[in-house]
Coordinates of C-alpha atoms in Angstrom, one line a residue:
X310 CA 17.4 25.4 -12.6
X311 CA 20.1 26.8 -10.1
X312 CA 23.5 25.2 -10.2
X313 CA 22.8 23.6 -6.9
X314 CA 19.6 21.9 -8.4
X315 CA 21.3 20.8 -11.3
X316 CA 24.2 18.9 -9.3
X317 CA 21.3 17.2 -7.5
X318 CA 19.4 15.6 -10.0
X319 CA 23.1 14.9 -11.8
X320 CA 23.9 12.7 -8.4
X321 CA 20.7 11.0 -8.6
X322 CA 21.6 10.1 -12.1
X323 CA 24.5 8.9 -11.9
X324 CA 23.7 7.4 -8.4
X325 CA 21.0 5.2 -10.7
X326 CA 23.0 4.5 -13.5
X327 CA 25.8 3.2 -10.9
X328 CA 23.8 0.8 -9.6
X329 CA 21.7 -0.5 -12.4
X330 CA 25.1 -1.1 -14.2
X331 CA 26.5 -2.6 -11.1
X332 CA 23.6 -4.9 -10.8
X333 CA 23.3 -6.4 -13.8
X334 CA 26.9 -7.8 -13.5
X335 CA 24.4 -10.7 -11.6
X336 CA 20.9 -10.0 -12.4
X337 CA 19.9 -10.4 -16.2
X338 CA 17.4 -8.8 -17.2
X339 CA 14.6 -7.5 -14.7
X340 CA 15.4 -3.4 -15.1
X341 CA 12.6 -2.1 -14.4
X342 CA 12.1 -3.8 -10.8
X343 CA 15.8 -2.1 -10.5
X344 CA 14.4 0.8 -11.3
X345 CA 10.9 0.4 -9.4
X346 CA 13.5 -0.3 -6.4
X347 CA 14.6 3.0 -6.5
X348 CA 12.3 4.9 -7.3
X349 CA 10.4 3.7 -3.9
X350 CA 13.0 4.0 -1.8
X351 CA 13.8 7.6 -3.0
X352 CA 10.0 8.2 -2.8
X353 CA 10.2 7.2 0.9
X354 CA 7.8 4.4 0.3
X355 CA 7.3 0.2 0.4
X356 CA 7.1 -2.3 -2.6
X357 CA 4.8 -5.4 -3.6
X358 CA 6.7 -7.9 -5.9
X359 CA 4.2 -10.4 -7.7
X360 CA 6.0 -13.3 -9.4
X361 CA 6.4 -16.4 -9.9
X362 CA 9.6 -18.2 -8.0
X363 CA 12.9 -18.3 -9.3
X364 CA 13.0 -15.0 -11.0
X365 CA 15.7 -13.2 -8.9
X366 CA 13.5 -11.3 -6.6
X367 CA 16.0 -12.2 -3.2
X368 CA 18.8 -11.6 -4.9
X369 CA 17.7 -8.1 -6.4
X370 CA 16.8 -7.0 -3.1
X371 CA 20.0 -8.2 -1.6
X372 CA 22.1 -6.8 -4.2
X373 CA 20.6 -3.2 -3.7
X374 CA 20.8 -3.4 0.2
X375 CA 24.7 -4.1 -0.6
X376 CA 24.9 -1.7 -2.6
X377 CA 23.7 1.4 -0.8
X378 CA 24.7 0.3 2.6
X379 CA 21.8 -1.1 4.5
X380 CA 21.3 -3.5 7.1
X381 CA 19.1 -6.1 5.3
X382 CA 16.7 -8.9 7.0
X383 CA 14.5 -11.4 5.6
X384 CA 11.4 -13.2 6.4
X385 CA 10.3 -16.1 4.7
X386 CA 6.4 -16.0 4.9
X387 CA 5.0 -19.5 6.4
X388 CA 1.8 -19.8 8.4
X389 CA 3.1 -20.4 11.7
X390 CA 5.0 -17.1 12.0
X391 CA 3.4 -15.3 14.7
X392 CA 3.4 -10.9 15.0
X393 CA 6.1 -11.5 17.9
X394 CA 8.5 -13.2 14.9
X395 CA 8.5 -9.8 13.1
X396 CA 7.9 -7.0 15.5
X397 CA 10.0 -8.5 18.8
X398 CA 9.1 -9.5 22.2
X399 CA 10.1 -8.4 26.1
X400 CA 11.8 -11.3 27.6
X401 CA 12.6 -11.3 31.3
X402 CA 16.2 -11.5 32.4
X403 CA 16.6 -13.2 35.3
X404 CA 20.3 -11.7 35.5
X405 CA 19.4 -8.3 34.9
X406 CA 15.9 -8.4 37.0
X407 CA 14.2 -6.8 34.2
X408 CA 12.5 -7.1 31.0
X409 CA 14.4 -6.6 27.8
X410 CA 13.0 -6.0 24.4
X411 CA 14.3 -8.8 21.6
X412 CA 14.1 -6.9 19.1
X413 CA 12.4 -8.7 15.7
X414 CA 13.9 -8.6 12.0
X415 CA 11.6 -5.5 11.4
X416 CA 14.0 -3.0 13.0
X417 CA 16.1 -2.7 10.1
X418 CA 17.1 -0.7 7.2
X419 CA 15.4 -2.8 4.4
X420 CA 13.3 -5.6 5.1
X421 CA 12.2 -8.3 2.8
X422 CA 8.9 -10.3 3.1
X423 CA 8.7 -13.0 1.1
X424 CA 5.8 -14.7 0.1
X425 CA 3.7 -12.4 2.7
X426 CA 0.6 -13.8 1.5
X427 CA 1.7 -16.8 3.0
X428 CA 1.5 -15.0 6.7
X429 CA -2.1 -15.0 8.2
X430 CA -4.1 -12.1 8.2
X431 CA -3.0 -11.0 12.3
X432 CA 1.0 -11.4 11.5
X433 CA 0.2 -9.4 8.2
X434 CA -1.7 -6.8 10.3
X435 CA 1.5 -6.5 12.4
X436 CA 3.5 -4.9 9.2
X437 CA 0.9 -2.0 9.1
X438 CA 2.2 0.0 11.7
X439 CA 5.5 -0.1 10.7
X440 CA 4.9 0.2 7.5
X441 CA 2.9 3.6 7.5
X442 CA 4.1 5.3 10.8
X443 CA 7.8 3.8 11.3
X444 CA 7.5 2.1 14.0
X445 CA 6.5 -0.9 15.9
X446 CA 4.3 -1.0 19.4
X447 CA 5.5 -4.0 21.7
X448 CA 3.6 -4.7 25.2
X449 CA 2.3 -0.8 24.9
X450 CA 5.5 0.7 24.4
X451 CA 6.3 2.1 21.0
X452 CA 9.6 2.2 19.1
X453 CA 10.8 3.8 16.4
X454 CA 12.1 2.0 13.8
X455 CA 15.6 3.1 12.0
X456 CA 15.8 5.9 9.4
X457 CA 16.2 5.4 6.8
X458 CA 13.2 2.2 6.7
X459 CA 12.2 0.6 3.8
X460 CA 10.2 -2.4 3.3
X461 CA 9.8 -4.9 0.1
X462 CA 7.1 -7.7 0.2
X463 CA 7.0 -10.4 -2.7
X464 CA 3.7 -12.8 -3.5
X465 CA 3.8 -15.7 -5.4
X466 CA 0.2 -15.3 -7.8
X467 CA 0.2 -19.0 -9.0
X468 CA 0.3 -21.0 -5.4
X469 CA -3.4 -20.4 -3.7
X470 CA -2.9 -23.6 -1.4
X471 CA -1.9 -22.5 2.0
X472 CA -1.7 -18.4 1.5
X473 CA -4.3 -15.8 2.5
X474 CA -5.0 -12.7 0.3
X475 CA -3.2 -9.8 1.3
X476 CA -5.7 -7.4 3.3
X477 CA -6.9 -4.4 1.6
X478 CA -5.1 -2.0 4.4
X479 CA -2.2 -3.7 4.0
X480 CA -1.8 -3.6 -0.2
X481 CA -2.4 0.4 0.0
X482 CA 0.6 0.6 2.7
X483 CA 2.7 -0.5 -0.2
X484 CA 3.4 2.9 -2.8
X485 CA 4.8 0.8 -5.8
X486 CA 3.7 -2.7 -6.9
X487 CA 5.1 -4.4 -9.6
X488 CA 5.2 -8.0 -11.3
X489 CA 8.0 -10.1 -12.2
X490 CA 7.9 -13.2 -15.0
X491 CA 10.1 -15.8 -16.5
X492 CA 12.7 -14.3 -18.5
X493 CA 12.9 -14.5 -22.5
X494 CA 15.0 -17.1 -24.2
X495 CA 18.2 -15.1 -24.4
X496 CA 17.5 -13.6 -21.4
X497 CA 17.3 -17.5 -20.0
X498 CA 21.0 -18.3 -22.7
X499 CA 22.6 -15.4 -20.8
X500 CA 21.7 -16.9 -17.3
X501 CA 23.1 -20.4 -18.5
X502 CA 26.0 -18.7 -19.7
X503 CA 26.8 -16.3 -16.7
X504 CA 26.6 -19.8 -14.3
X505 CA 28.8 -22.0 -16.9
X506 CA 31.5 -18.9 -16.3
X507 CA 31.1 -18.6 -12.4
X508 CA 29.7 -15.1 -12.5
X509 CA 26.6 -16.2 -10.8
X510 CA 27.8 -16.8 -7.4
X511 CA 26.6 -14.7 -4.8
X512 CA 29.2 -15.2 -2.2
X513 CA 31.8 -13.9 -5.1
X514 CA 30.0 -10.8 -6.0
X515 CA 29.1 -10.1 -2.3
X516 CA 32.9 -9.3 -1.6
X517 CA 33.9 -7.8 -4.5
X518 CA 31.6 -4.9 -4.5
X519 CA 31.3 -1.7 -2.1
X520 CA 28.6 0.1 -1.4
X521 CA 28.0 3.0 -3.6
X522 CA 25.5 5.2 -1.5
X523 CA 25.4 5.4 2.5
X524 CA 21.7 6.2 4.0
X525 CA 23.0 9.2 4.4
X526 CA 22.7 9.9 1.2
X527 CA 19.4 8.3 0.0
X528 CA 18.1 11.1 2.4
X529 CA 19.9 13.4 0.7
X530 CA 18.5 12.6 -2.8
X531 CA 14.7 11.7 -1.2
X532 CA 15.2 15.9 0.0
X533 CA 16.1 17.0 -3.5
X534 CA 13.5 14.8 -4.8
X535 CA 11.1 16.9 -2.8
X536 CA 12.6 20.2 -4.7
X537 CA 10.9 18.8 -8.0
X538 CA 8.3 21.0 -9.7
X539 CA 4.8 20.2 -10.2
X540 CA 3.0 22.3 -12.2
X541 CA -0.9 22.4 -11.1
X542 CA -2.4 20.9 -14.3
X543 CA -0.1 17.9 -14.1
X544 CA -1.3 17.3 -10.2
X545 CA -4.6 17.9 -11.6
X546 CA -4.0 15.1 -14.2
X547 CA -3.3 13.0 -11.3
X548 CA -6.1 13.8 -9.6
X549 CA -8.3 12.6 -12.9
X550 CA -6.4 9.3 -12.9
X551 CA -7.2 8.5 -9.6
X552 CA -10.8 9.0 -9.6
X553 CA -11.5 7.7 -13.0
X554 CA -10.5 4.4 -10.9
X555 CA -13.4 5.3 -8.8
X556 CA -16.0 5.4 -11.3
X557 CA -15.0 2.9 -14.0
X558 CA -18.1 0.2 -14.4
X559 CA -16.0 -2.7 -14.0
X560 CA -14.2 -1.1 -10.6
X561 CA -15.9 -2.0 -7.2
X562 CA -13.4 -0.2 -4.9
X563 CA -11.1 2.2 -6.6
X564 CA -8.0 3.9 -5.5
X565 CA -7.1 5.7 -2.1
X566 CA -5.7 9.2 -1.8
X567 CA -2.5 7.5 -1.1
X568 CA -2.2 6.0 -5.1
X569 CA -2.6 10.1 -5.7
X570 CA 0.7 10.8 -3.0
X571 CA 2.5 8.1 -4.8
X572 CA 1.9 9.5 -8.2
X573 CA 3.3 12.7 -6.6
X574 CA 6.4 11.6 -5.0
X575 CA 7.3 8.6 -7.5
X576 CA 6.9 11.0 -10.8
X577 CA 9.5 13.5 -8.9
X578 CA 11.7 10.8 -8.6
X579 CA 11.2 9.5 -12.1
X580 CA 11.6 13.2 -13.2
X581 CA 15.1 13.5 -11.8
X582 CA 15.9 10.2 -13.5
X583 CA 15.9 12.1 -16.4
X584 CA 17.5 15.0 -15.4
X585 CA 14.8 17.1 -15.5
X586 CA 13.7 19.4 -12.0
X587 CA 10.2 19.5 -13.3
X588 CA 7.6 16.8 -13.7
X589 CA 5.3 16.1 -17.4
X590 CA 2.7 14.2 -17.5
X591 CA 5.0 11.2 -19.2
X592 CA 6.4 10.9 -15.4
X593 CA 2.8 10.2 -13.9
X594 CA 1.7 7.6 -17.2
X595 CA 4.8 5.8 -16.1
X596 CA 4.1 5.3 -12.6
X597 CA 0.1 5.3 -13.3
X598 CA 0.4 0.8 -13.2
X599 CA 2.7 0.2 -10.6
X600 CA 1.1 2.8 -8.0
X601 CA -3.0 1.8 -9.1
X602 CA -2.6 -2.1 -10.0
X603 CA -2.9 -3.0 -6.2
X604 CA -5.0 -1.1 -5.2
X605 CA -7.9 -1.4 -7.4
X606 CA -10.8 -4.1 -6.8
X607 CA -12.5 -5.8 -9.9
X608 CA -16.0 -6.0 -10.0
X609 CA -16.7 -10.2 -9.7
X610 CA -18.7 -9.7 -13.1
X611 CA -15.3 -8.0 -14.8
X612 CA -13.4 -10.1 -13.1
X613 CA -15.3 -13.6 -14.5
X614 CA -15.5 -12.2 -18.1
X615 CA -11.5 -12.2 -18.0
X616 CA -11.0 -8.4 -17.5
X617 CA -7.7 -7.6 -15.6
X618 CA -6.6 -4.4 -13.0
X619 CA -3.8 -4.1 -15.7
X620 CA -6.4 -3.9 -18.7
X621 CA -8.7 -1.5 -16.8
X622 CA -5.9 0.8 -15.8
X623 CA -4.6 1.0 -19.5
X624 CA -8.0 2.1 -20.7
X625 CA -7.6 4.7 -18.1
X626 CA -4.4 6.2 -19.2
X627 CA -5.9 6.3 -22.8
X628 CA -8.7 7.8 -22.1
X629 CA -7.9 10.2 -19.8
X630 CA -6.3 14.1 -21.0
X631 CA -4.3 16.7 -19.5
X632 CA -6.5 19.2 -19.0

């Protein structure tokens, strides 16, 4: 590792440990969605939050956008939002004698979608472009959206009444999914004892803390993150996890070539995390759930008899060697 190397993966260290430490002044508990946070936005990629309500997910999100300088915007999922709510419309001004784009929440830095499943199948179809190509087509005209662009969505699993599953071209857009539950009983004593002090107010913590990273800079680390060593074996190890998706019994549709880019760029990430410029095959069991959970179908015979995406891709990882 050159000297250069090593003072790379040292800021993306430290750049982690900054804000984790920084976070939890609010958040309690919840580490690894801080860390799944970061590791997809290093990675260059999108996250799927499933959880039930109330466990922090806004304010995570909102708390990282502070803290590493982006514009944030949120969209509350409801049926009645139409593509045009997200993406923008041309409006004709009558001063002006022209048509001017007004421009939707998606052009942003980091967007938040909650409750997407809540968003009918067309307005969720309008997410795909941006989400996989950067940018969003309005009235034939494309725009690109700004860089750095990165995208969370959150689904509430417990409420079927008035959502619609996500589409299956829409879950693999997303690199990272992850779930979120109630916290534990201290966990829930420290949140009672944070409010009874005032430390949970957001308006409070919003103005006392600075950002710690620009955009700048998360492009800086996503390029050094590129500069991460993958041996062949462990991308062939990758390779194996992914298609042993594709031929388990109890898996009707397995996993795309992108759950085998996300291994890729998310165990690189992880890798530097550690402050290591190479990645092991510990990196890639890590991210093997969050980047194969979502996109995995169950058979309807599995899925009766109680068997789970989570179960399935545990029997995986156990099963499956580096060659």
């Amino acid at each position: 590792m050159t000297d250069d190397q090593t003072r790379q993966i040292k800021e993306i260290t430290t750049a982690y440990e900054e804000i984790r430490t920084t976070a939890q002044q609010v958040v309690v508990g919840n580490l690894h969605l801080i860390e799944g946070i970061f590791i997809t936005m290093i990675s260059g990629g999108h996250l799927l939050i499933e959880g039930v309500p109330g466990t922090a997910k806004t304010t995570i999100c909102k708390i990282i956008a502070r803290l590493i300088d982006y514009e944030f915007r949120r969209v509350q999922g409801a049926v009645d939002i139409q593509p045009a709510d997200i993406i923008g419309v041309r409006i004709y001004d009558r001063n002006r004698n022209e048509f001017i784009l007004q421009k939707g929440p998606i052009f942003t830095n980091f967007l938040m979608i909650d409750e997407i499943n809540r968003l009918t199948p067309k307005t969720q179809s309008a997410l795909l472009e941006a989400m996989s190509e950067r940018q969003a087509t309005i009235d034939g005209t494309t725009y690109p959206l700004p860089d750095p662009y990165f995208a969370i969505a959150t689904q509430n699993p417990h409420e079927a009444e008035g959502t619609f599953p996500l589409i299956e071209a829409q879950c693999d857009r997303f690199m990272f999914s992850t779930t979120l539950n109630h916290l534990d009983s201290e966990n829930e004593l420290e949140v009672l004892r944070r409010e009874r002090a005032g430390e949970l107010d957001w308006e409070i913590y919003q103005n006392q803390v600075a950002s710690i990273l620009s955009p700048a800079d998360v492009q800086a680390m996503a390029a050094a993150a590129r500069e991460v060593r993958v041996d062949e074996t462990v991308m062939a190890y990758m390779r194996d996890l992914v298609l042993a998706t594709r031929n388990h019994g109890d898996v009707r549709l397995g996993a795309s070539s992108r759950a085998s880019i996300a291994l890729l760029r998310g165990s690189r990430v992880k890798a530097a995390l550690n402050g290591r410029d190479y990645v092991i095959p510990d990196d890639v069991r890590a991210l093997a759930l969050p980047a194969l959970r979502h996109r995995i179908l169950l058979t309807r015979e599995a899925t009766i008899t109680g068997i789970t995406a989570e179960g399935v891709i545990a029997e995986i990882v156990e099963s499956v060697g580096v060659s």
